[in-house]
CSV table of C-alpha atoms and ligand atoms in Angstrom, one decimal:
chain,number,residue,atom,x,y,z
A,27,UNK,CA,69.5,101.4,120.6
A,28,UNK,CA,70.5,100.6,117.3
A,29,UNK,CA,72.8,97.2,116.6
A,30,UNK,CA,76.1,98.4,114.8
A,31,UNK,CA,78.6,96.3,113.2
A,32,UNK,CA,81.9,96.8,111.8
A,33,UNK,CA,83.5,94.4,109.2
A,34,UNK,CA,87.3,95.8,109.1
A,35,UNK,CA,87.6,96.5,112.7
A,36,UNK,CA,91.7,96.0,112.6
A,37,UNK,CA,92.5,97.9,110.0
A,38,UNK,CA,93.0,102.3,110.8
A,39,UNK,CA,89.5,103.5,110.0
A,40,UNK,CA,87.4,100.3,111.7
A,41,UNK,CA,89.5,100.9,115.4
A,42,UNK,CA,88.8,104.5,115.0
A,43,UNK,CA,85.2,103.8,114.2
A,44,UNK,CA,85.4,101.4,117.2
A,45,UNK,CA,86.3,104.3,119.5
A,46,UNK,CA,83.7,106.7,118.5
A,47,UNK,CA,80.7,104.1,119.0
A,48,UNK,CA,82.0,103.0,122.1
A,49,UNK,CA,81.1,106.4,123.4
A,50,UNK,CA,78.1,106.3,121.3
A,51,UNK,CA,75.2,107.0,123.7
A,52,UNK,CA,72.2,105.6,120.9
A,53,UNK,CA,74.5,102.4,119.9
A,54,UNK,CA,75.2,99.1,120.7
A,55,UNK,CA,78.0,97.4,119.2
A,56,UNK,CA,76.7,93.7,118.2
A,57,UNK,CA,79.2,92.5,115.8
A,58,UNK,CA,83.4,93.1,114.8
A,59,UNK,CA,84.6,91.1,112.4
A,60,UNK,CA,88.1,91.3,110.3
A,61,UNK,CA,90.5,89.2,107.7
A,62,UNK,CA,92.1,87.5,111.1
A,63,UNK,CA,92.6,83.5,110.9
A,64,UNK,CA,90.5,82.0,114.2
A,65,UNK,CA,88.4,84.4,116.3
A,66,UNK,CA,90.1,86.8,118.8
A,67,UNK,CA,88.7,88.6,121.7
A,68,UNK,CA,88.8,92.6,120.7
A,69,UNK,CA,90.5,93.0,123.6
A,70,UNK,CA,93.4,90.7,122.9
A,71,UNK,CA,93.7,92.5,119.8
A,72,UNK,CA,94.2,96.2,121.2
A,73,UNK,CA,94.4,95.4,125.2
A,74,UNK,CA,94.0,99.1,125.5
A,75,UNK,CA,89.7,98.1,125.2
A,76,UNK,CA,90.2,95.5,128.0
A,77,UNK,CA,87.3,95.9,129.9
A,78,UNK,CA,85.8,98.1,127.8
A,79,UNK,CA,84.2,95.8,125.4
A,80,UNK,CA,84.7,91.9,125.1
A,81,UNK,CA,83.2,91.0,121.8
A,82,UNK,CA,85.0,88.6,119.7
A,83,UNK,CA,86.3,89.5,116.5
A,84,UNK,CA,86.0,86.5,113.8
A,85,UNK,CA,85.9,86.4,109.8
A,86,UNK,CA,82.7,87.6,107.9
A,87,UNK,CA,79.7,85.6,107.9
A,88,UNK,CA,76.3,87.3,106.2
A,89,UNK,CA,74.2,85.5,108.7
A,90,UNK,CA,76.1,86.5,111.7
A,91,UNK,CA,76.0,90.1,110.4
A,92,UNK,CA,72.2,89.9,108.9
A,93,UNK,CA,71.3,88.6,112.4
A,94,UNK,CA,72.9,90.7,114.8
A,95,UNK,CA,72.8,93.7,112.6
A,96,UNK,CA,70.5,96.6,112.3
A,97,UNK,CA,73.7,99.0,110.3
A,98,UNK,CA,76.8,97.7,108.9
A,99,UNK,CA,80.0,99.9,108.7
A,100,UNK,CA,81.8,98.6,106.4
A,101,UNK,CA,85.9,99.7,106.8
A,102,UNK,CA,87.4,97.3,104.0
A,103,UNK,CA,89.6,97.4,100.9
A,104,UNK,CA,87.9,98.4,98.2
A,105,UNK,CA,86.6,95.1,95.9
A,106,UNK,CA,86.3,93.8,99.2
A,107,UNK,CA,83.4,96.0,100.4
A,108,UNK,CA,81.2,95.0,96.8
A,109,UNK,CA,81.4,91.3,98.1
A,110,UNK,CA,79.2,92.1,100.9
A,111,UNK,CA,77.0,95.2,100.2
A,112,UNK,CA,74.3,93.2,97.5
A,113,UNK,CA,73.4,90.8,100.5
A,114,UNK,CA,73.2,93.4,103.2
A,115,UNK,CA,70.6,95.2,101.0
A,116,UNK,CA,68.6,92.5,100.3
A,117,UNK,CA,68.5,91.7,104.1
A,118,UNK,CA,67.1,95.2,104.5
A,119,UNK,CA,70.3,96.4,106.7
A,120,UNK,CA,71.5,99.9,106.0
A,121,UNK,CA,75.0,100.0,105.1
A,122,UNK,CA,77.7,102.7,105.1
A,123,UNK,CA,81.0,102.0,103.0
A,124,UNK,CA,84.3,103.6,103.8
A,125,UNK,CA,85.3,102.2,100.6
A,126,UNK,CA,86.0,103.5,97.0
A,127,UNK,CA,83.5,100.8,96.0
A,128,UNK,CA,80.4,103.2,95.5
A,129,UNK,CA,81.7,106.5,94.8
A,130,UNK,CA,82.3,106.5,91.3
A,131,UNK,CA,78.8,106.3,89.3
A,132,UNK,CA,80.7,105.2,86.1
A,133,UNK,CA,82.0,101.7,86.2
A,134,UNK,CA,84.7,102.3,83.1
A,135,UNK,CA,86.7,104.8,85.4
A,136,UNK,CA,86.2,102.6,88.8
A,137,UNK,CA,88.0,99.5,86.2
A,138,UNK,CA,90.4,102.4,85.0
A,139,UNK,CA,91.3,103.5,88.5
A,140,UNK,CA,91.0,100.2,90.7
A,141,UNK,CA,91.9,97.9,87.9
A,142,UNK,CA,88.8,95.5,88.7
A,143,UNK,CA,85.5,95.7,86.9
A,144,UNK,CA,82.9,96.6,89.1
A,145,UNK,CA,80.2,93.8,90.4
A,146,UNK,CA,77.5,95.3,91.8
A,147,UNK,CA,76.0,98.0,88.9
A,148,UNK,CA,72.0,97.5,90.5
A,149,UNK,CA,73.1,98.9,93.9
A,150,UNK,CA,75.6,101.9,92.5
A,151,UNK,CA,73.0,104.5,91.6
A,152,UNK,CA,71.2,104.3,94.7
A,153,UNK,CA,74.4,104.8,97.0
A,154,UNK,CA,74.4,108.2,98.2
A,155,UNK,CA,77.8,109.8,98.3
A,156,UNK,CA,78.5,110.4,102.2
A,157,UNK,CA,79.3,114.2,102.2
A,158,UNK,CA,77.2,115.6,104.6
A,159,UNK,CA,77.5,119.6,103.9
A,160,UNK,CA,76.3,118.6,99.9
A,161,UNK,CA,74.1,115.7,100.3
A,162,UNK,CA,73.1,115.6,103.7
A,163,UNK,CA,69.3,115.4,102.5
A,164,UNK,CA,70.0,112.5,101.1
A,165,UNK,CA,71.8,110.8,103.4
A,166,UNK,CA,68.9,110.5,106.0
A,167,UNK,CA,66.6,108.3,103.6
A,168,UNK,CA,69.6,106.2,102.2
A,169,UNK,CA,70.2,102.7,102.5
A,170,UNK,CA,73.8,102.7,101.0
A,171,UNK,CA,76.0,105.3,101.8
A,172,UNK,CA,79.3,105.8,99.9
A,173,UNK,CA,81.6,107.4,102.1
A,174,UNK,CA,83.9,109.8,100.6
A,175,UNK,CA,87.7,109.4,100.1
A,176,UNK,CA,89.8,111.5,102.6
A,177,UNK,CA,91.6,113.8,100.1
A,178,UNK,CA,88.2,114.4,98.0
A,179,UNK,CA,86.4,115.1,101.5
A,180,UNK,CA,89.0,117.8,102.2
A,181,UNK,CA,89.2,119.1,98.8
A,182,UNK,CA,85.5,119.3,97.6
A,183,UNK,CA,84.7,121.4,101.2
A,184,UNK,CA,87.5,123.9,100.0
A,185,UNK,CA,86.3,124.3,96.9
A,186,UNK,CA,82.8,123.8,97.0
A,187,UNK,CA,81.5,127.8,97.6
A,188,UNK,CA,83.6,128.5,94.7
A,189,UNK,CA,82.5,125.6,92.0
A,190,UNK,CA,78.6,126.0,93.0
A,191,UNK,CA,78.6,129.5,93.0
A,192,UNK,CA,80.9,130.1,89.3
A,193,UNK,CA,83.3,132.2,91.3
A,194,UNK,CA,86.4,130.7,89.9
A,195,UNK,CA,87.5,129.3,86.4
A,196,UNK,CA,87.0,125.7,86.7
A,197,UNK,CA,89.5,124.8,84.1
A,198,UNK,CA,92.0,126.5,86.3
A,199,UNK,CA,92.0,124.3,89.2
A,200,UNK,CA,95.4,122.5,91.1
A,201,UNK,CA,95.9,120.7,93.9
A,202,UNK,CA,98.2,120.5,96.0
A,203,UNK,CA,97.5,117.7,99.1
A,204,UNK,CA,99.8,116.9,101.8
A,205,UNK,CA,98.8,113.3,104.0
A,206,UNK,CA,100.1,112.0,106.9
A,207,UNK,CA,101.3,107.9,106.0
A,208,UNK,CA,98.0,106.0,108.2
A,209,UNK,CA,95.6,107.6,104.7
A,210,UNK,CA,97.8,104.4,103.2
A,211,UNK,CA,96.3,101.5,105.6
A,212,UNK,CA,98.0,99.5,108.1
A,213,UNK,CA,99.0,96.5,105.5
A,214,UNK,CA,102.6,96.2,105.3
A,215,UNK,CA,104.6,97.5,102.3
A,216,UNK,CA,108.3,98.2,102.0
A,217,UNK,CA,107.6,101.8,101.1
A,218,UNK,CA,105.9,102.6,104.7
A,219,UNK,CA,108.4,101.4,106.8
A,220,UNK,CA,109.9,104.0,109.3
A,221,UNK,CA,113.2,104.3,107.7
A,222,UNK,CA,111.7,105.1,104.0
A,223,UNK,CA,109.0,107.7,105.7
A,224,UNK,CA,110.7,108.9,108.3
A,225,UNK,CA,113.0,112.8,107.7
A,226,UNK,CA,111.5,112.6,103.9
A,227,UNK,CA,108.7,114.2,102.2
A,228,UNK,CA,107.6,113.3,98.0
A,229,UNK,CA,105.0,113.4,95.4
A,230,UNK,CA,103.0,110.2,94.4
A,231,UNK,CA,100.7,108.9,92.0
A,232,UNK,CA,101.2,112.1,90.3
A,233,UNK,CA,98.7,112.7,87.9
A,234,UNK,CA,97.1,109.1,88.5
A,235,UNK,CA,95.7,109.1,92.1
A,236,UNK,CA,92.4,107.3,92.3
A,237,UNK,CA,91.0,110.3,94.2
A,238,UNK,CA,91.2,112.3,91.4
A,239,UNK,CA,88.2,111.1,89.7
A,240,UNK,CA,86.2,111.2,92.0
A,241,UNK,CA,87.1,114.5,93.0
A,242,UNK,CA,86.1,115.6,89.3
A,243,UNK,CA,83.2,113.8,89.4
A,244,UNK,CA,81.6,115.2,92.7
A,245,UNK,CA,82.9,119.0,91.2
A,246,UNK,CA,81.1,118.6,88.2
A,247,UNK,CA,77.6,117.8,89.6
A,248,UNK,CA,78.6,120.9,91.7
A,249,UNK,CA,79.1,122.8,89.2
A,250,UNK,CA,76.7,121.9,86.6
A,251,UNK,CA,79.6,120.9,84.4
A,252,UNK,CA,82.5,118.8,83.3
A,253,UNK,CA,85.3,119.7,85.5
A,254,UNK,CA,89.0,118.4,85.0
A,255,UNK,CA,91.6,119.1,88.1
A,256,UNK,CA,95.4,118.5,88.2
A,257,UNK,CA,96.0,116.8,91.8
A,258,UNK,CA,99.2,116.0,93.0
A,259,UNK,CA,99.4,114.2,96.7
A,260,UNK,CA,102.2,114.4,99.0
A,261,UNK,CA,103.2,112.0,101.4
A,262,UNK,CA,103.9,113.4,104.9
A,263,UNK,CA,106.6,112.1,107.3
A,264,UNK,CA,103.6,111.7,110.1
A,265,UNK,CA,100.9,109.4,111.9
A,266,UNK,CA,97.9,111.7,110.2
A,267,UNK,CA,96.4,114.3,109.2
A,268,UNK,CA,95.9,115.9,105.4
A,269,UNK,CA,96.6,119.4,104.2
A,270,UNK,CA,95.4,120.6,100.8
A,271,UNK,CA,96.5,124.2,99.1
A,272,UNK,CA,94.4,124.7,96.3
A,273,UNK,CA,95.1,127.5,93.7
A,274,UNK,CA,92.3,128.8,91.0
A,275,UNK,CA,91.7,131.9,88.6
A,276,UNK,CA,89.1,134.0,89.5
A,277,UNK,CA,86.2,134.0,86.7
A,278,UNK,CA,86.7,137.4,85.0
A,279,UNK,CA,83.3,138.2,86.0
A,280,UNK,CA,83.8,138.3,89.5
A,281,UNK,CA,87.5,140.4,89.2
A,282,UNK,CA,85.4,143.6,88.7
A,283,UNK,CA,83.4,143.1,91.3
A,284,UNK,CA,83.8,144.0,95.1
A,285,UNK,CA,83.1,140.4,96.6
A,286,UNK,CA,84.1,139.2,100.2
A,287,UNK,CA,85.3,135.5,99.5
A,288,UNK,CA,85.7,134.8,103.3
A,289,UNK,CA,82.1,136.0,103.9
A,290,UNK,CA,81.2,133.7,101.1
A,291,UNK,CA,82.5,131.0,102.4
A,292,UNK,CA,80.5,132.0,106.0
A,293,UNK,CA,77.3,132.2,104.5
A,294,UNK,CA,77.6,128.6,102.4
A,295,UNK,CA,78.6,126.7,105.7
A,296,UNK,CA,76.5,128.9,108.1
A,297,UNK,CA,75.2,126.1,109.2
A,298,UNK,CA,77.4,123.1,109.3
A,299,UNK,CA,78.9,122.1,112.7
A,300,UNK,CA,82.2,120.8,111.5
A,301,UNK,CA,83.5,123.5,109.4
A,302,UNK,CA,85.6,126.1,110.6
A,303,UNK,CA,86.0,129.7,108.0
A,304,UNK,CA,89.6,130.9,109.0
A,305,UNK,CA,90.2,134.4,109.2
A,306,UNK,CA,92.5,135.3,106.5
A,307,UNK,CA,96.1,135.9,107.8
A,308,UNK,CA,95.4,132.7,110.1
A,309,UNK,CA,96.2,129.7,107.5
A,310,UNK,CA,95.3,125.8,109.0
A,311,UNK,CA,97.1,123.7,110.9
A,312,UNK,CA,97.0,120.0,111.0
A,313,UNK,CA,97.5,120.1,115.1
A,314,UNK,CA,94.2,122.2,115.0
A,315,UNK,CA,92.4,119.3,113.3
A,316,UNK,CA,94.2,115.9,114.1
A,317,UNK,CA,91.7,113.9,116.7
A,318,UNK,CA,88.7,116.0,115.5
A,319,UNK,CA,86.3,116.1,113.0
A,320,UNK,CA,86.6,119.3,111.8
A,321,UNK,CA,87.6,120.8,108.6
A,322,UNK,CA,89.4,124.2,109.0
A,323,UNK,CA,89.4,126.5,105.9
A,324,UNK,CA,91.1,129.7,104.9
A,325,UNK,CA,90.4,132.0,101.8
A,326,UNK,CA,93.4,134.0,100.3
A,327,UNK,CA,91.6,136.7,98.1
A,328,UNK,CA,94.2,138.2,95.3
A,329,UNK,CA,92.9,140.0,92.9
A,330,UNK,CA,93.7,137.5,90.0
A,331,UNK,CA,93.7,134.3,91.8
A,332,UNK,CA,91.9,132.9,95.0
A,333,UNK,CA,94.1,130.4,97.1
A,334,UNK,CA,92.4,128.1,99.5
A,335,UNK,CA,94.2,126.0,102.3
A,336,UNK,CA,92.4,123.5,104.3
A,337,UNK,CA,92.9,120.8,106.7
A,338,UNK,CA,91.4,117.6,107.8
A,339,UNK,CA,92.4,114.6,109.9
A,340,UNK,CA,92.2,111.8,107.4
A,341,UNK,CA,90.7,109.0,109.7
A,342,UNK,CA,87.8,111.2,110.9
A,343,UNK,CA,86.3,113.9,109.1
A,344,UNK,CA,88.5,112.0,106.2
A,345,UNK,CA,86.9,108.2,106.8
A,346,UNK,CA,85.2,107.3,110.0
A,347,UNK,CA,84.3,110.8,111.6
A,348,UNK,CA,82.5,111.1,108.5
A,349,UNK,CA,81.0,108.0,108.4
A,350,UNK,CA,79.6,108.4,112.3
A,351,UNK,CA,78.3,111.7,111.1
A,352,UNK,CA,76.5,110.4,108.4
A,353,UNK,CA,74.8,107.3,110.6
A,354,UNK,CA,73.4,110.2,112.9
A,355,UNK,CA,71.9,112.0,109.7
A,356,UNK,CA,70.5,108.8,109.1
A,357,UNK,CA,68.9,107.5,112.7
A,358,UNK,CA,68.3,111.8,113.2
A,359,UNK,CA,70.4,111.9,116.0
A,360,UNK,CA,72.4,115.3,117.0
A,361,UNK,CA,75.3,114.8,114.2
A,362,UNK,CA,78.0,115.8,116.8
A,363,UNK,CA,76.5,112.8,119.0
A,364,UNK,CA,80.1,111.2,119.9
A,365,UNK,CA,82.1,112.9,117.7
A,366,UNK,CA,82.8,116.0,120.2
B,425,NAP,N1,93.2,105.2,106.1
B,425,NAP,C1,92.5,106.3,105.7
B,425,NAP,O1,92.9,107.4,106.0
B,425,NAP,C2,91.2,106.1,104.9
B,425,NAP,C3,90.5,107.3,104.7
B,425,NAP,C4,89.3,107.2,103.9
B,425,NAP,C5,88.8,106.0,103.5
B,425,NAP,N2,89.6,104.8,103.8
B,425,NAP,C6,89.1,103.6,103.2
B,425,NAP,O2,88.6,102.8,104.3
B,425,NAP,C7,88.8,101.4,104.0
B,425,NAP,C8,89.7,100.8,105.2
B,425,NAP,O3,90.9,101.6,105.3
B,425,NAP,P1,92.0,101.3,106.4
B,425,NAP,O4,93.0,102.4,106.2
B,425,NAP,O5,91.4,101.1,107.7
B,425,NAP,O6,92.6,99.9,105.8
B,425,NAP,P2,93.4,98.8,106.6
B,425,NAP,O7,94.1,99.5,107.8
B,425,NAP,O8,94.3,98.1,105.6
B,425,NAP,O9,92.3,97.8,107.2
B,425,NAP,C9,91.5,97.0,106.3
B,425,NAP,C10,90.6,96.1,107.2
B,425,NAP,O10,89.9,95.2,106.3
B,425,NAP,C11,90.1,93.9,106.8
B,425,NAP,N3,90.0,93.0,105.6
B,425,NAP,C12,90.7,93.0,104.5
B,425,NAP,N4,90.3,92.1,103.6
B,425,NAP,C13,89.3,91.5,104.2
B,425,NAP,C14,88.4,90.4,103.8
B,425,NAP,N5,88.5,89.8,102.6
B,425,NAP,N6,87.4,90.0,104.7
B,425,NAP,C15,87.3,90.6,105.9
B,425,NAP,N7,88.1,91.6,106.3
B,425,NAP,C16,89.0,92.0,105.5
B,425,NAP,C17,91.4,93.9,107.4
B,425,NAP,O11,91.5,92.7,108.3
B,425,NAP,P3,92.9,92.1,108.8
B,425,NAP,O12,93.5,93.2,109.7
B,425,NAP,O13,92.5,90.9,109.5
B,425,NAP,O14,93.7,91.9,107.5
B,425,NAP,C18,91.4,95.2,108.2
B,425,NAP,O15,90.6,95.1,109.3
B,425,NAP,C19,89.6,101.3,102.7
B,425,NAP,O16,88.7,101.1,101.7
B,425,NAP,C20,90.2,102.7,102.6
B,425,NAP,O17,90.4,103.1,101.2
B,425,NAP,C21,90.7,104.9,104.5
């Protein structure tokens, strides 16, 4: 059995994490811990667990978590999440960060982006970026894994077979991304409330979301060069769920030549259990997705341009479906073990 905790456990992505390890046949869950004032019962805090597990949830202590600890998801704001990581490592305990707080490798565009300097350089190289259809051979030595963002997750599987394999001008990539309003967290602002969500549908961060570096960045290594996007999210009148329609020019190579794009995309995910090729005249659909950890995918092949469409729901295969997956990569357990 390994010894799990979770530092975050209130928020959206640590009670989802929560529910998957509870049915986690290879895990036992040793610590919870969140922001809260004086230590709470789990249970009081979502009576739907009552009787399920009675672990109290208190505030952060390294000791606590070095001691009781063998892996640490971490489910925190990010600058949060760099406050902890330096003296999990140096206890020897592996770590895996829902956070933005390791994904970007250069520290000028995490300040740009998150508007705090970064304070842990000596551990960001070594964090492996949590993307399990790229990196998984990575992810089963790492100590630190940087778990991807929800929009980047959904929008690097779409265009992945395309970047890698110089199907599609890069230059010629945009983004449109739809997500439900729990991608925001469950703090309170005014512009989450029911009445300003609810029967309306807008752009945000237009041109300035902090997932589009790192959506750039991971495209790039893919592709073996620099690659810019234009991104613009959406914010959805719903609970979850994200839905990404992505446009690019073909290269003008690949125009004259009689390719199957679909079949493409079959053959680069042949093996991954969470990725589901749609056929063509059958586009996504969130309700397909939403309490799974799949990512479904279809391929529109025009002769000019392709157009991909893909769905994910954004607290699993988008944060902590993700994250399970990449703790059984790590421990080698089957990587569907609790997420099915
Ligand atoms: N929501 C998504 O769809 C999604 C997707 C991918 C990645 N992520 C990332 O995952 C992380 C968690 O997201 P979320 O949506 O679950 O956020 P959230 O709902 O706002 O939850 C944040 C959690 O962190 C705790 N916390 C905040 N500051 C803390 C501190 N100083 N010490 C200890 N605990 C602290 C909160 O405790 P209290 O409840 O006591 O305040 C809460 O449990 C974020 O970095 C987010 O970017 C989220």
């Amino acid at each position: 059995m390994i010894n799990v905790g979770i530092v975050g456990v209130t928020g959206f992505a640590g009670e989802e994490l929560l529910d998957i390890l509870l049915r986690h046949p290879e895990v036992r869950i040793s610590y919870l811990s969140a922001k809260i004032d004086k230590p709470t019962p789990i249970s009081q805090i979502f009576p739907r667990l009552k009787g399920k597990i009675d672990l109290v949830c208190k505030k952060p202590e390294i000791k606590e978590i070095v001691n009781q600890c063998d892996l640490v998801f971490l489910a925190l704001p990010h600058t949060v999440s760099m406050e902890f990581v330096p003296a999990l490592l140096r206890a020897k305990k592996r770590v895996i960060d829902l956070s933005a707080d390791y994904r970007l490798k250069d520290t000028k565009v995490y300040a740009q982006f998150y508007k705090v300097n970064h304070k842990d350089k000596l551990h960001l190289n070594e964090a492996v970026y949590g993307l399990p259809e790229i990196y998984r051979h990575r992810i089963k030595q790492a100590r630190l894994i940087a778990n991807p963002g929800c929009y980047p997750t959904v929008i690097i599987l779409s265009l992945a077979p395309l970047v890698a394999l110089e199907v599609i001008d890069p230059a010629s990539i945009i983004i449109d991304a739809k997500s439900g309003v729990s991608g925001a967290g469950r703090r309170l602002a005014e512009s989450f409330l029911f009445t300003e969500i609810n029967e309306d549908f807008k752009a945000y961060k237009v041109g300035v979301h902090q997932h589009t570096p790192e959506i750039e960045q991971e495209l790039s290594r893919l592709g073996g060069k620099k690659i810019k996007v234009t991104f613009v999210p959406h914010l959805l009148p719903l609970t979850r769920g994200i839905l990404a329609t992505i446009y690019a020019r073909k290269d003008k190579k690949l125009k004259n030549k009689s390719q199957n794009l679909i079949n493409l995309y079959r053959r680069f995910y042949k093996k991954e259990p969470f990725i589901r090729i749609r056929q063509e005249d059958i586009s996504p659909r969130l309700r397909d997705v939403v309490g799974t950890n799949f990512c479904d995918i279809s391929i529109k092949d025009n002769p000019d341009t392709v157009i991909v469409i893909a769905t994910i729901d954004n607290l699993l295969k988008g944060a902590s479906g993700q994250a399970v997956q990449n703790f059984n990569i790590m421990y080698g357990f089957r990587e569907d073990t609790a997420l099915v």
